[in-house]
Amino acid sequence: MALDPHDLPDDVLAFLADYHLATLTTFRPDGSPHVVAVGFTFDPAAGLARVITFAPSKKARNVAASPGARAAVCQVDGGRYLTLEGPATVTDDPERVAVAVAAYAERYRQPKERDDRVVIEIQVDRVLGRA
């Protein structure tokens, strides 16, 4: 079921705040999908899904190679699932990375320090699923 990403119901927002892992799908330069398990956060006010990672990771390199290309995170728990998708960018901007790390720490745990930390940001324009 398609949901309005700008007006998500409370049960959907609660599901997105619960501790769950997800998959992130980006695309390799040859167009084939690259799917990995990730932790992510969703900021409904900004409409952003965020995945923290390190600059040399394949997922970060895929996004950096095609800024604005679409990406998706999909969270599953039994019969409940949500896919958030939209154009993605990767940044090492310290303020944006700090926001992403703080949100990740709140949802999961404090990540280890890394000098090469980046954040993949997906500007969510489509939400599919049921929570």
N, CA, C and O atoms as a MOPAC input file, in Angstrom:
PM7 MOZYME 1SCF
protein

 N      0.84100 1    -1.16300 1     0.00000 1
 C      0.00000 1     0.00000 1     0.00000 1
 C      0.89800 1     1.24100 1     0.00000 1
 O      1.85300 1     1.31000 1     0.77400 1
 N      0.60400 1     2.21200 1    -0.85100 1
 C      1.35700 1     3.46700 1    -0.90100 1
 C      0.86300 1     4.40200 1     0.19900 1
 O     -0.33700 1     4.50200 1     0.45500 1
 N      1.79600 1     5.07600 1     0.83700 1
 C      1.49300 1     6.02300 1     1.90900 1
 C      2.04500 1     7.39300 1     1.53000 1
 O      3.02300 1     7.49400 1     0.78800 1
 N      1.41800 1     8.43600 1     2.03900 1
 C      1.89300 1     9.79400 1     1.79400 1
 C      3.11000 1    10.04600 1     2.67700 1
 O      2.96900 1    10.08300 1     3.89900 1
 N      4.30700 1    10.22300 1     2.09900 1
 C      5.50500 1    10.40100 1     2.92500 1
 C      5.49100 1    11.67800 1     3.76600 1
 O      6.28600 1    11.81500 1     4.69600 1
 N      4.59300 1    12.61300 1     3.44600 1
 C      4.50700 1    13.86900 1     4.18800 1
 C      3.43100 1    13.83900 1     5.27200 1
 O      3.26900 1    14.80300 1     6.02000 1
 N      2.69500 1    12.72100 1     5.35200 1
 C      1.61100 1    12.60900 1     6.33000 1
 C      1.47300 1    11.14700 1     6.75200 1
 O      0.45700 1    10.50400 1     6.48600 1
 N      2.50500 1    10.63700 1     7.40900 1
 C      2.50200 1     9.23600 1     7.80300 1
 C      1.70400 1     9.04300 1     9.08800 1
 O      1.81300 1     9.84800 1    10.01300 1
 N      0.90200 1     7.98200 1     9.15100 1
 C      0.12700 1     7.69100 1    10.36100 1
 C      1.04700 1     7.40500 1    11.55600 1
 O      2.21100 1     7.04000 1    11.38800 1
 N      0.50700 1     7.57700 1    12.74400 1
 C      1.27600 1     7.36900 1    13.97200 1
 C      1.85200 1     5.96500 1    14.06900 1
 O      2.97800 1     5.79800 1    14.53700 1
 N      1.09100 1     4.92700 1    13.62700 1
 C      1.60300 1     3.56000 1    13.72700 1
 C      2.81000 1     3.35600 1    12.80800 1
 O      3.70500 1     2.57600 1    13.13300 1
 N      2.84200 1     4.04300 1    11.67600 1
 C      3.98100 1     3.95600 1    10.76500 1
 C      5.19100 1     4.64100 1    11.39900 1
 O      6.29500 1     4.09700 1    11.37400 1
 N      4.99100 1     5.81400 1    11.96000 1
 C      6.08600 1     6.52300 1    12.61600 1
 C      6.62900 1     5.72900 1    13.80200 1
 O      7.83700 1     5.71300 1    14.04100 1
 N      5.74800 1     5.07900 1    14.53600 1
 C      6.18900 1     4.24900 1    15.66600 1
 C      7.02200 1     3.06800 1    15.17000 1
 O      8.04900 1     2.73800 1    15.76400 1
 N      6.58600 1     2.43900 1    14.09500 1
 C      7.32400 1     1.31200 1    13.51300 1
 C      8.71200 1     1.77200 1    13.05900 1
 O      9.69200 1     1.04200 1    13.21300 1
 N      8.79200 1     2.97900 1    12.50300 1
 C     10.07400 1     3.50700 1    12.04000 1
 C     10.98500 1     3.93300 1    13.19000 1
 O     12.18000 1     4.14000 1    12.98200 1
 N     10.44400 1     4.06600 1    14.38000 1
 C     11.24800 1     4.43600 1    15.54900 1
 C     11.68300 1     3.21300 1    16.35000 1
 O     12.64900 1     3.28300 1    17.11000 1
 N     10.97400 1     2.08500 1    16.18600 1
 C     11.33300 1     0.85700 1    16.89700 1
 C     12.68800 1     0.34200 1    16.42500 1
 O     13.14000 1     0.65100 1    15.32300 1
 N     13.32100 1    -0.44700 1    17.28100 1
 C     14.60300 1    -1.05200 1    16.93900 1
 C     14.37300 1    -2.17700 1    15.93000 1
 O     13.90000 1    -3.25800 1    16.27900 1
 N     14.71200 1    -1.90100 1    14.69200 1
 C     14.67500 1    -2.89900 1    13.61800 1
 C     15.82100 1    -2.61300 1    12.67600 1
 O     16.19900 1    -1.45900 1    12.47400 1
 N     16.36400 1    -3.65000 1    12.11000 1
 C     17.33500 1    -3.46900 1    11.03600 1
 C     16.57900 1    -3.43100 1     9.71800 1
 O     15.38500 1    -3.72400 1     9.66000 1
 N     17.28500 1    -3.06800 1     8.67300 1
 C     16.66000 1    -2.92500 1     7.36200 1
 C     17.66500 1    -3.32200 1     6.29600 1
 O     18.81200 1    -3.65400 1     6.59800 1
 N     17.23300 1    -3.28700 1     5.07200 1
 C     18.15300 1    -3.41400 1     3.94900 1
 C     18.20600 1    -2.07100 1     3.23700 1
 O     17.21500 1    -1.34400 1     3.17300 1
 N     19.37100 1    -1.76000 1     2.70800 1
 C     19.56500 1    -0.58600 1     1.87600 1
 C     19.89400 1    -1.07300 1     0.47800 1
 O     20.79400 1    -1.89200 1     0.29100 1
 N     19.16700 1    -0.56800 1    -0.49600 1
 C     19.44700 1    -0.90400 1    -1.89000 1
 C     19.96000 1     0.33400 1    -2.60200 1
 O     19.28900 1     1.36400 1    -2.66300 1
 N     21.17900 1     0.20800 1    -3.14300 1
 C     21.75600 1     1.22300 1    -4.01900 1
 C     22.09200 1     0.51400 1    -5.32400 1
 O     21.88400 1    -0.69200 1    -5.45800 1
 N     22.60400 1     1.25800 1    -6.26700 1
 C     22.89300 1     0.65300 1    -7.56500 1
 C     24.35800 1     0.82900 1    -7.93300 1
 O     24.92900 1     1.91300 1    -7.81700 1
 N     24.94300 1    -0.27500 1    -8.38200 1
 C     26.32100 1    -0.26100 1    -8.85400 1
 C     26.38500 1     0.49400 1   -10.18600 1
 O     25.35900 1     0.71700 1   -10.82800 1
 N     27.59100 1     0.88400 1   -10.59200 1
 C     27.71500 1     1.59400 1   -11.87500 1
 C     27.15400 1     0.82600 1   -13.07400 1
 O     26.75300 1     1.43300 1   -14.06700 1
 N     27.12400 1    -0.51100 1   -12.98500 1
 C     26.56300 1    -1.28100 1   -14.09700 1
 C     25.04200 1    -1.40800 1   -14.02800 1
 O     24.43100 1    -2.06000 1   -14.87500 1
 N     24.42700 1    -0.77900 1   -13.01000 1
 C     22.96700 1    -0.79600 1   -12.86900 1
 C     22.42200 1    -1.92400 1   -12.01800 1
 O     21.22400 1    -1.95600 1   -11.73500 1
 N     23.27000 1    -2.84700 1   -11.60500 1
 C     22.78900 1    -3.95500 1   -10.78200 1
 C     22.61300 1    -3.48300 1    -9.33700 1
 O     23.33900 1    -2.60300 1    -8.87500 1
 N     21.64100 1    -4.07500 1    -8.62400 1
 C     21.38200 1    -3.64100 1    -7.24700 1
 C     22.43800 1    -4.16100 1    -6.27900 1
 O     22.94500 1    -5.27300 1    -6.42500 1
 N     22.75200 1    -3.35000 1    -5.30700 1
 C     23.63300 1    -3.71300 1    -4.19500 1
 C     22.77000 1    -3.59600 1    -2.94100 1
 O     22.31800 1    -2.50100 1    -2.60400 1
 N     22.53700 1    -4.70100 1    -2.25100 1
 C     21.64300 1    -4.73000 1    -1.09300 1
 C     22.43300 1    -5.17600 1     0.13300 1
 O     23.08200 1    -6.22200 1     0.12700 1
 N     22.36400 1    -4.35300 1     1.19200 1
 C     23.09000 1    -4.66500 1     2.42200 1
 C     22.19900 1    -4.39600 1     3.63300 1
 O     21.28500 1    -3.57400 1     3.58400 1
 N     22.48700 1    -5.10300 1     4.70400 1
 C     21.78000 1    -4.87400 1     5.96500 1
 C     22.34400 1    -3.61400 1     6.61700 1
 O     23.55600 1    -3.40100 1     6.64200 1
 N     21.43500 1    -2.77800 1     7.14600 1
 C     21.84500 1    -1.52100 1     7.77600 1
 C     20.91100 1    -1.18100 1     8.93000 1
 O     19.80500 1    -1.70800 1     9.04600 1
 N     21.39300 1    -0.29100 1     9.76700 1
 C     20.54500 1     0.44500 1    10.67800 1
 C     20.27800 1     1.77800 1    10.00300 1
 O     21.14600 1     2.29100 1     9.29600 1
 N     19.11200 1     2.34400 1    10.20100 1
 C     18.81100 1     3.63800 1     9.58700 1
 C     17.89000 1     4.41100 1    10.50300 1
 O     17.29900 1     3.85600 1    11.42900 1
 N     17.77800 1     5.68200 1    10.23800 1
 C     16.83100 1     6.51100 1    10.97300 1
 C     15.98700 1     7.28100 1     9.96900 1
 O     16.38200 1     7.48500 1     8.82100 1
 N     14.82400 1     7.70100 1    10.43000 1
 C     13.93300 1     8.49700 1     9.59400 1
 C     13.55700 1     9.75800 1    10.34100 1
 O     13.12300 1     9.71000 1    11.49200 1
 N     13.72800 1    10.88300 1     9.67700 1
 C     13.36900 1    12.18900 1    10.21700 1
 C     12.14000 1    12.66400 1     9.44500 1
 O     12.27200 1    13.16500 1     8.32800 1
 N     10.93500 1    12.51300 1    10.02800 1
 C      9.72800 1    12.87000 1     9.28100 1
 C      9.64100 1    14.35900 1     8.95400 1
 O      9.08600 1    14.72500 1     7.91800 1
 N     10.17500 1    15.22300 1     9.81300 1
 C     10.11500 1    16.66900 1     9.55200 1
 C     10.93800 1    17.03600 1     8.32300 1
 O     10.53100 1    17.87900 1     7.52400 1
 N     12.09800 1    16.40100 1     8.17700 1
 C     12.97100 1    16.67500 1     7.03600 1
 C     12.66200 1    15.76800 1     5.85100 1
 O     13.09600 1    16.03600 1     4.73100 1
 N     11.90700 1    14.68600 1     6.09800 1
 C     11.63200 1    13.71800 1     5.03600 1
 C     12.86200 1    12.93700 1     4.63200 1
 O     12.98000 1    12.51300 1     3.48300 1
 N     13.79400 1    12.73800 1     5.57800 1
 C     15.05500 1    12.07200 1     5.27400 1
 C     15.20300 1    10.74300 1     5.99600 1
 O     14.96800 1    10.63900 1     7.20000 1
 N     15.59500 1     9.73500 1     5.24100 1
 C     16.09700 1     8.49100 1     5.82400 1
 C     17.61400 1     8.61800 1     5.78700 1
 O     18.18300 1     9.04200 1     4.78100 1
 N     18.27000 1     8.24800 1     6.89000 1
 C     19.71800 1     8.40800 1     6.98700 1
 C     20.37300 1     7.08300 1     7.36200 1
 O     19.88800 1     6.34300 1     8.21800 1
 N     21.48900 1     6.81200 1     6.69400 1
 C     22.30300 1     5.63100 1     6.98200 1
 C     23.72700 1     6.12400 1     7.20000 1
 O     24.32400 1     6.71700 1     6.30100 1
 N     24.27400 1     5.88400 1     8.38600 1
 C     25.66500 1     6.25600 1     8.60800 1
 C     26.54700 1     5.11100 1     8.13400 1
 O     26.18100 1     3.94100 1     8.24700 1
 N     27.69600 1     5.45800 1     7.60900 1
 C     28.63000 1     4.46000 1     7.10500 1
 C     30.00600 1     5.10200 1     7.02400 1
 O     30.22400 1     6.17200 1     7.59100 1
 N     30.92500 1     4.46700 1     6.33300 1
 C     32.26100 1     5.02300 1     6.15500 1
 C     32.50100 1     5.23600 1     4.66700 1
 O     31.97700 1     4.49700 1     3.83300 1
 N     33.28500 1     6.23300 1     4.34600 1
 C     33.45100 1     6.68700 1     2.96600 1
 C     33.83900 1     5.58500 1     1.97600 1
 O     33.30100 1     5.56100 1     0.87000 1
 N     34.75800 1     4.66600 1     2.33100 1
 C     35.13800 1     3.65400 1     1.33600 1
 C     34.12300 1     2.51500 1     1.14700 1
 O     34.34200 1     1.63800 1     0.31100 1
 N     33.02700 1     2.51000 1     1.90100 1
 C     32.05800 1     1.41400 1     1.76700 1
 C     31.45900 1     1.41400 1     0.36200 1
 O     31.36200 1     2.45700 1    -0.28600 1
 N     31.06800 1     0.25200 1    -0.08900 1
 C     30.47600 1     0.12400 1    -1.42400 1
 C     29.19200 1     0.93600 1    -1.53100 1
 O     28.95000 1     1.57200 1    -2.55700 1
 N     28.36900 1     0.92400 1    -0.49400 1
 C     27.10900 1     1.67000 1    -0.55200 1
 C     27.37100 1     3.16100 1    -0.70400 1
 O     26.69600 1     3.82600 1    -1.49000 1
 N     28.33600 1     3.69800 1     0.03200 1
 C     28.67500 1     5.12200 1    -0.08700 1
 C     29.26100 1     5.42400 1    -1.46300 1
 O     28.93500 1     6.44600 1    -2.06800 1
 N     30.11600 1     4.54800 1    -1.95200 1
 C     30.70800 1     4.75800 1    -3.28200 1
 C     29.65100 1     4.68900 1    -4.37600 1
 O     29.71700 1     5.44300 1    -5.34700 1
 N     28.66900 1     3.78600 1    -4.23000 1
 C     27.58900 1     3.71200 1    -5.22700 1
 C     26.81900 1     5.02700 1    -5.29100 1
 O     26.55600 1     5.54300 1    -6.37700 1
 N     26.45900 1     5.56700 1    -4.13100 1
 C     25.69400 1     6.81500 1    -4.09300 1
 C     26.54800 1     7.97700 1    -4.60500 1
 O     26.06100 1     8.82200 1    -5.35600 1
 N     27.80300 1     8.01800 1    -4.20700 1
 C     28.69500 1     9.10100 1    -4.64200 1
 C     28.89300 1     9.08600 1    -6.15900 1
 O     29.06400 1    10.13600 1    -6.77700 1
 N     28.86800 1     7.90500 1    -6.74600 1
 C     29.08000 1     7.78500 1    -8.18900 1
 C     27.88400 1     8.29700 1    -8.98800 1
 O     28.03300 1     8.66500 1   -10.15300 1
 N     26.70500 1     8.32300 1    -8.37700 1
 C     25.48800 1     8.76400 1    -9.06100 1
 C     24.62800 1     9.58300 1    -8.11300 1
 O     23.54600 1     9.13500 1    -7.73100 1
 N     25.08200 1    10.78300 1    -7.71900 1
 C     24.28700 1    11.58400 1    -6.77700 1
 C     22.88200 1    11.82300 1    -7.31900 1
 O     22.69700 1    12.15000 1    -8.49100 1
 N     21.91100 1    11.65600 1    -6.44900 1
 C     20.52100 1    11.84800 1    -6.85500 1
 C     19.86200 1    10.59900 1    -7.40400 1
 O     18.65000 1    10.58200 1    -7.61900 1
 N     20.65500 1     9.53300 1    -7.63900 1
 C     20.05500 1     8.27100 1    -8.07100 1
 C     19.19800 1     7.73600 1    -6.93400 1
 O     19.44500 1     8.04000 1    -5.76700 1
 N     18.21000 1     6.95300 1    -7.27000 1
 C     17.29100 1     6.45100 1    -6.26800 1
 C     17.93100 1     5.34900 1    -5.42300 1
 O     18.78000 1     4.58800 1    -5.88500 1
 N     17.48700 1     5.29700 1    -4.16500 1
 C     17.89200 1     4.26200 1    -3.23100 1
 C     16.67200 1     3.95100 1    -2.36900 1
 O     15.69900 1     4.70600 1    -2.35700 1
 N     16.73400 1     2.84400 1    -1.65600 1
 C     15.60800 1     2.44600 1    -0.80400 1
 C     16.10600 1     1.73900 1     0.43500 1
 O     17.07800 1     0.98400 1     0.39300 1
 N     15.42300 1     1.99400 1     1.54500 1
 C     15.60200 1     1.20400 1     2.75200 1
 C     14.29000 1     0.46700 1     2.99200 1
 O     13.20700 1     1.02500 1     2.81600 1
 N     14.40600 1    -0.80400 1     3.39800 1
 C     13.21900 1    -1.61100 1     3.63900 1
 C     13.36600 1    -2.30000 1     4.98500 1
 O     14.32000 1    -3.04200 1     5.21900 1
 N     12.40700 1    -2.04400 1     5.86500 1
 C     12.37300 1    -2.60400 1     7.21200 1
 C     11.25700 1    -3.63900 1     7.25800 1
 O     10.14100 1    -3.38000 1     6.80700 1
 N     11.56400 1    -4.81500 1     7.80700 1
 C     10.59200 1    -5.91600 1     7.86400 1
 C     10.52300 1    -6.45500 1     9.27900 1
 O     11.54400 1    -6.61100 1     9.94800 1
 N      9.30700 1    -6.73900 1     9.73000 1
 C      9.09000 1    -7.40600 1    11.00900 1
 C      7.85900 1    -8.27900 1    10.83800 1
 O      6.72800 1    -7.80200 1    10.93300 1
 N      8.08900 1    -9.56200 1    10.58400 1
 C      6.96300 1   -10.46200 1    10.32000 1
 C      6.20800 1    -9.99300 1     9.09100 1
 O      6.79200 1    -9.83800 1     8.01800 1
 N      4.89800 1    -9.76300 1     9.24500 1
 C      4.07500 1    -9.30000 1     8.13000 1
 C      4.08400 1    -7.79100 1     7.96100 1
 O      3.49500 1    -7.26800 1     7.01500 1
 N      4.74600 1    -7.08900 1     8.86900 1
 C      4.83900 1    -5.62400 1     8.74400 1
 C      6.09600 1    -5.28300 1     7.95600 1
 O      7.15100 1    -5.88300 1     8.16100 1
 N      5.97500 1    -4.32000 1     7.06200 1
 C      7.14400 1    -3.87100 1     6.32800 1
 C      6.91100 1    -2.45600 1     5.83000 1
 O      5.77300 1    -2.03400 1     5.62000 1
 N      7.99000 1    -1.74100 1     5.64500 1
 C      7.94500 1    -0.41000 1     5.05100 1
 C      9.16100 1    -0.24300 1     4.16300 1
 O     10.27300 1    -0.60900 1     4.54500 1
 N      8.95400 1     0.30200 1     2.99400 1
 C     10.03900 1     0.67200 1     2.10400 1
 C      9.98100 1     2.17100 1     1.91200 1
 O      8.95100 1     2.72200 1     1.52500 1
 N     11.10300 1     2.83100 1     2.18900 1
 C     11.22200 1     4.27300 1     1.99700 1
 C     12.20200 1     4.47600 1     0.86000 1
 O     13.32400 1     3.97400 1     0.90600 1
 N     11.78600 1     5.20800 1    -0.15800 1
 C     12.67600 1     5.38900 1    -1.29100 1
 C     12.68200 1     6.82000 1    -1.78700 1
 O     11.76500 1     7.59800 1    -1.52200 1
 N     13.73700 1     7.14800 1    -2.51300 1
 C     13.87600 1     8.47600 1    -3.08500 1
 C     15.30500 1     8.70900 1    -3.54500 1
 O     16.14500 1     7.81200 1    -3.47200 1
 N     15.57200 1     9.91300 1    -4.01900 1
 C     16.92800 1    10.23900 1    -4.45900 1
 C     17.88500 1    10.28900 1    -3.26900 1
 O     17.53600 1    10.76900 1    -2.19000 1
 N     19.09500 1     9.78300 1    -3.49000 1
 C     20.07300 1     9.67900 1    -2.40600 1
 C     21.31800 1    10.50900 1    -2.70000 1
 O     21.71600 1    10.69800 1    -3.84900 1
 N     21.91100 1    10.99200 1    -1.62000 1
 C     23.20000 1    11.67000 1    -1.68200 1
 C     24.04500 1    11.14500 1    -0.53200 1
 O     23.53000 1    10.55400 1     0.41800 1
 N     25.33400 1    11.36800 1    -0.63200 1
 C     26.24600 1    11.01800 1     0.45700 1
 C     27.03500 1    12.27000 1     0.79800 1
 O     27.45100 1    13.02100 1    -0.08400 1
 N     27.23500 1    12.48700 1     2.10600 1
 C     27.95000 1    13.68100 1     2.53900 1
 C     28.85400 1    13.37600 1     3.71900 1
 O     28.58200 1    12.49200 1     4.53200 1
 N     29.94100 1    14.13900 1     3.78700 1
 C     30.81600 1    14.07600 1     4.94900 1
 C     30.74600 1    15.38100 1     5.74000 1
 O     31.58800 1    15.63000 1     6.60300 1
 N     29.74000 1    16.21900 1     5.44800 1
 C     29.55600 1    17.47100 1     6.17000 1
 C     29.43500 1    17.16500 1     7.66800 1
 O     28.54300 1    16.41800 1     8.07200 1
 N     30.32000 1    17.73300 1     8.49400 1
 C     30.33600 1    17.37700 1     9.92500 1
 C     29.00000 1    17.59200 1    10.63600 1
 O     28.63100 1    16.78300 1    11.48700 1
 N     28.27800 1    18.64200 1    10.31600 1
 C     26.99400 1    18.88600 1    10.98600 1
 C     25.95500 1    17.84200 1    10.59600 1
 O     25.22200 1    17.34200 1    11.45000 1
 N     25.89100 1    17.51500 1     9.31900 1
 C     24.91400 1    16.51900 1     8.87000 1
 C     25.27100 1    15.13200 1     9.39600 1
 O     24.38900 1    14.35400 1     9.76100 1
 N     26.56400 1    14.82600 1     9.43400 1
 C     26.99800 1    13.54100 1     9.98200 1
 C     26.66300 1    13.48200 1    11.46800 1
 O     26.20100 1    12.44800 1    11.95000 1
 N     26.88500 1    14.56600 1    12.20200 1
 C     26.59100 1    14.58600 1    13.64000 1
 C     25.10300 1    14.36900 1    13.90800 1
 O     24.74200 1    13.65400 1    14.84200 1
 N     24.24600 1    14.97200 1    13.10800 1
 C     22.79800 1    14.76600 1    13.25500 1
 C     22.46100 1    13.29500 1    13.02900 1
 O     21.68500 1    12.70400 1    13.78000 1
 N     23.04800 1    12.71400 1    11.99200 1
 C     22.77700 1    11.30300 1    11.67600 1
 C     23.29200 1    10.37100 1    12.76700 1
 O     22.61900 1     9.40200 1    13.12000 1
 N     24.47400 1    10.65200 1    13.30200 1
 C     25.04300 1     9.81700 1    14.36100 1
 C     24.18900 1     9.90400 1    15.62300 1
 O     23.93200 1     8.88900 1    16.27000 1
 N     23.74900 1    11.10800 1    15.97400 1
 C     22.90900 1    11.27000 1    17.16700 1
 C     21.59000 1    10.51300 1    17.01600 1
 O     21.13100 1     9.87200 1    17.96100 1
 N     20.98400 1    10.58500 1    15.83900 1
 C     19.72500 1     9.87100 1    15.60600 1
 C     19.94900 1     8.35900 1    15.65700 1
 O     19.13100 1     7.62600 1    16.21300 1
 N     21.05300 1     7.89800 1    15.07900 1
 C     21.38100 1     6.47300 1    15.11100 1
 C     21.57300 1     6.01100 1    16.55300 1
 O     21.06900 1     4.95800 1    16.94500 1
 N     22.30900 1     6.80600 1    17.34700 1
 C     22.56800 1     6.44700 1    18.74800 1
 C     21.26400 1     6.35000 1    19.53900 1
 O     21.13200 1     5.50200 1    20.42100 1
 N     20.31000 1     7.21100 1    19.22500 1
 C     19.02500 1     7.18200 1    19.91900 1
 C     18.22400 1     5.93200 1    19.55500 1
 O     17.57100 1     5.34000 1    20.41400 1
 N     18.27200 1     5.53800 1    18.30200 1
 C     17.48300 1     4.37400 1    17.86800 1
 C     18.17500 1     3.04700 1    18.16800 1
 O     17.51500 1     2.07200 1    18.52900 1
 N     19.49100 1     3.00200 1    18.02200 1
 C     20.23000 1     1.73800 1    18.15300 1
 C     21.20100 1     1.78300 1    19.32900 1
 O     20.88400 1     1.30900 1    20.42000 1
 N     22.36600 1     2.34400 1    19.11100 1
 C     23.41700 1     2.48100 1    20.13500 1
 C     24.43100 1     3.47900 1    19.58900 1
 O     24.44100 1     3.78600 1    18.39700 1
 N     25.28100 1     3.97700 1    20.47900 1
 C     26.31700 1     4.91900 1    20.04500 1
 C     27.30400 1     4.19100 1    19.13400 1
 O     27.89600 1     3.19700 1    19.55600 1
 N     27.49700 1     4.65500 1    17.90200 1
 C     28.46000 1     3.97900 1    17.02400 1
 C     29.89400 1     4.32500 1    17.41900 1
 O     30.14400 1     5.33300 1    18.08000 1
 N     30.81900 1     3.48100 1    17.00500 1
 C     32.23300 1     3.74800 1    17.24900 1
 C     32.65100 1     4.98800 1    16.45800 1
 O     32.08800 1     5.29200 1    15.40600 1
 N     33.63500 1     5.68300 1    16.97900 1
 C     34.16100 1     6.85300 1    16.28100 1
 C     34.88500 1     6.41500 1    15.00500 1
 O     35.54900 1     5.37900 1    14.97000 1
 N     34.73700 1     7.23100 1    13.96600 1
 C     35.44700 1     6.99600 1    12.70100 1
 C     35.79700 1     8.33900 1    12.09700 1
 O     34.97700 1     9.25800 1    12.08000 1
 N     37.00800 1     8.44900 1    11.60600 1
 C     37.41500 1     9.68300 1    10.93300 1
 C     36.81800 1     9.79800 1     9.54000 1
 O     36.70600 1    10.89800 1     8.99900 1
 N     36.43400 1     8.67000 1     8.95700 1
 C     35.92400 1     8.66900 1     7.58500 1
 C     34.40100 1     8.47300 1     7.53000 1
 O     33.87000 1     7.97300 1     6.53800 1
 N     33.70900 1     8.87000 1     8.60100 1
 C     32.24600 1     8.71300 1     8.67800 1
 C     31.57300 1     9.60500 1     7.63800 1
 O     31.94600 1    10.76300 1     7.45200 1
 N     30.58300 1     9.04100 1     6.97100 1
 C     29.71700 1     9.77400 1     6.04500 1
 C     28.28700 1     9.37100 1     6.33900 1
 O     28.03600 1     8.41500 1     7.07200 1
 N     27.35600 1    10.10600 1     5.76100 1
 C     25.95100 1     9.72900 1     5.89100 1
 C     25.31900 1     9.70900 1     4.50700 1
 O     25.49200 1    10.62800 1     3.70600 1
 N     24.59200 1     8.64800 1     4.25400 1
 C     23.75500 1     8.56400 1     3.05700 1
 C     22.39600 1     9.10600 1     3.45600 1
 O     21.78600 1     8.63700 1     4.41700 1
 N     21.92700 1    10.09500 1     2.71200 1
 C     20.62300 1    10.69300 1     2.96500 1
 C     19.70900 1    10.39900 1     1.78300 1
 O     20.04200 1    10.67200 1     0.63000 1
 N     18.55300 1     9.83700 1     2.10200 1
 C     17.53800 1     9.57100 1     1.08400 1
 C     16.39700 1    10.54800 1     1.31100 1
 O     15.77100 1    10.54500 1     2.37100 1
 N     16.12800 1    11.38000 1     0.32000 1
 C     14.99800 1    12.31000 1     0.39000 1
 C     13.75500 1    11.49800 1     0.02900 1
 O     13.47300 1    11.27300 1    -1.14800 1
 N     13.02700 1    11.06600 1     1.03300 1
 C     11.94100 1    10.09500 1     0.84600 1
 C     10.76800 1    10.75200 1     0.10800 1
 O     10.17000 1    11.72100 1     0.57700 1
 N     10.46500 1    10.18400 1    -1.06500 1
 C      9.31100 1    10.66500 1    -1.83300 1
 C      8.29800 1     9.56000 1    -2.09500 1
 O      7.26400 1     9.79000 1    -2.72200 1
 N      8.60400 1     8.35100 1    -1.60800 1
 C      7.67000 1     7.23300 1    -1.75700 1
 C      7.80700 1     6.31100 1    -0.55800 1
 O      8.91600 1     5.93800 1    -0.17400 1
 N      6.68200 1     5.94700 1     0.02800 1
 C      6.64800 1     4.98800 1     1.14100 1
 C      5.64100 1     3.91400 1     0.77100 1
 O      4.49200 1     4.20500 1     0.43600 1
 N      6.08700 1     2.68300 1     0.83700 1
 C      5.22000 1     1.54900 1     0.52600 1
 C      5.23500 1     0.59500 1     1.71400 1
 O      6.24100 1     0.48400 1     2.41500 1
 N      4.12100 1    -0.09000 1     1.93800 1
 C      4.09200 1    -1.11200 1     2.95800 1
 C      2.93500 1    -0.98500 1     3.90100 1
 O      1.96200 1    -0.27400 1     3.65000 1
 N      3.06900 1    -1.69800 1     5.00000 1
 C      2.05800 1    -1.63700 1     6.05900 1
 C      2.74800 1    -1.88500 1     7.38700 1
 O      3.53400 1    -2.81800 1     7.54900 1
 N      2.43100 1    -1.03200 1     8.30700 1
 C      3.06900 1    -1.12600 1     9.62200 1
 C      2.05500 1    -1.56700 1    10.65600 1
 O      2.39300 1    -1.70700 1    11.83100 1

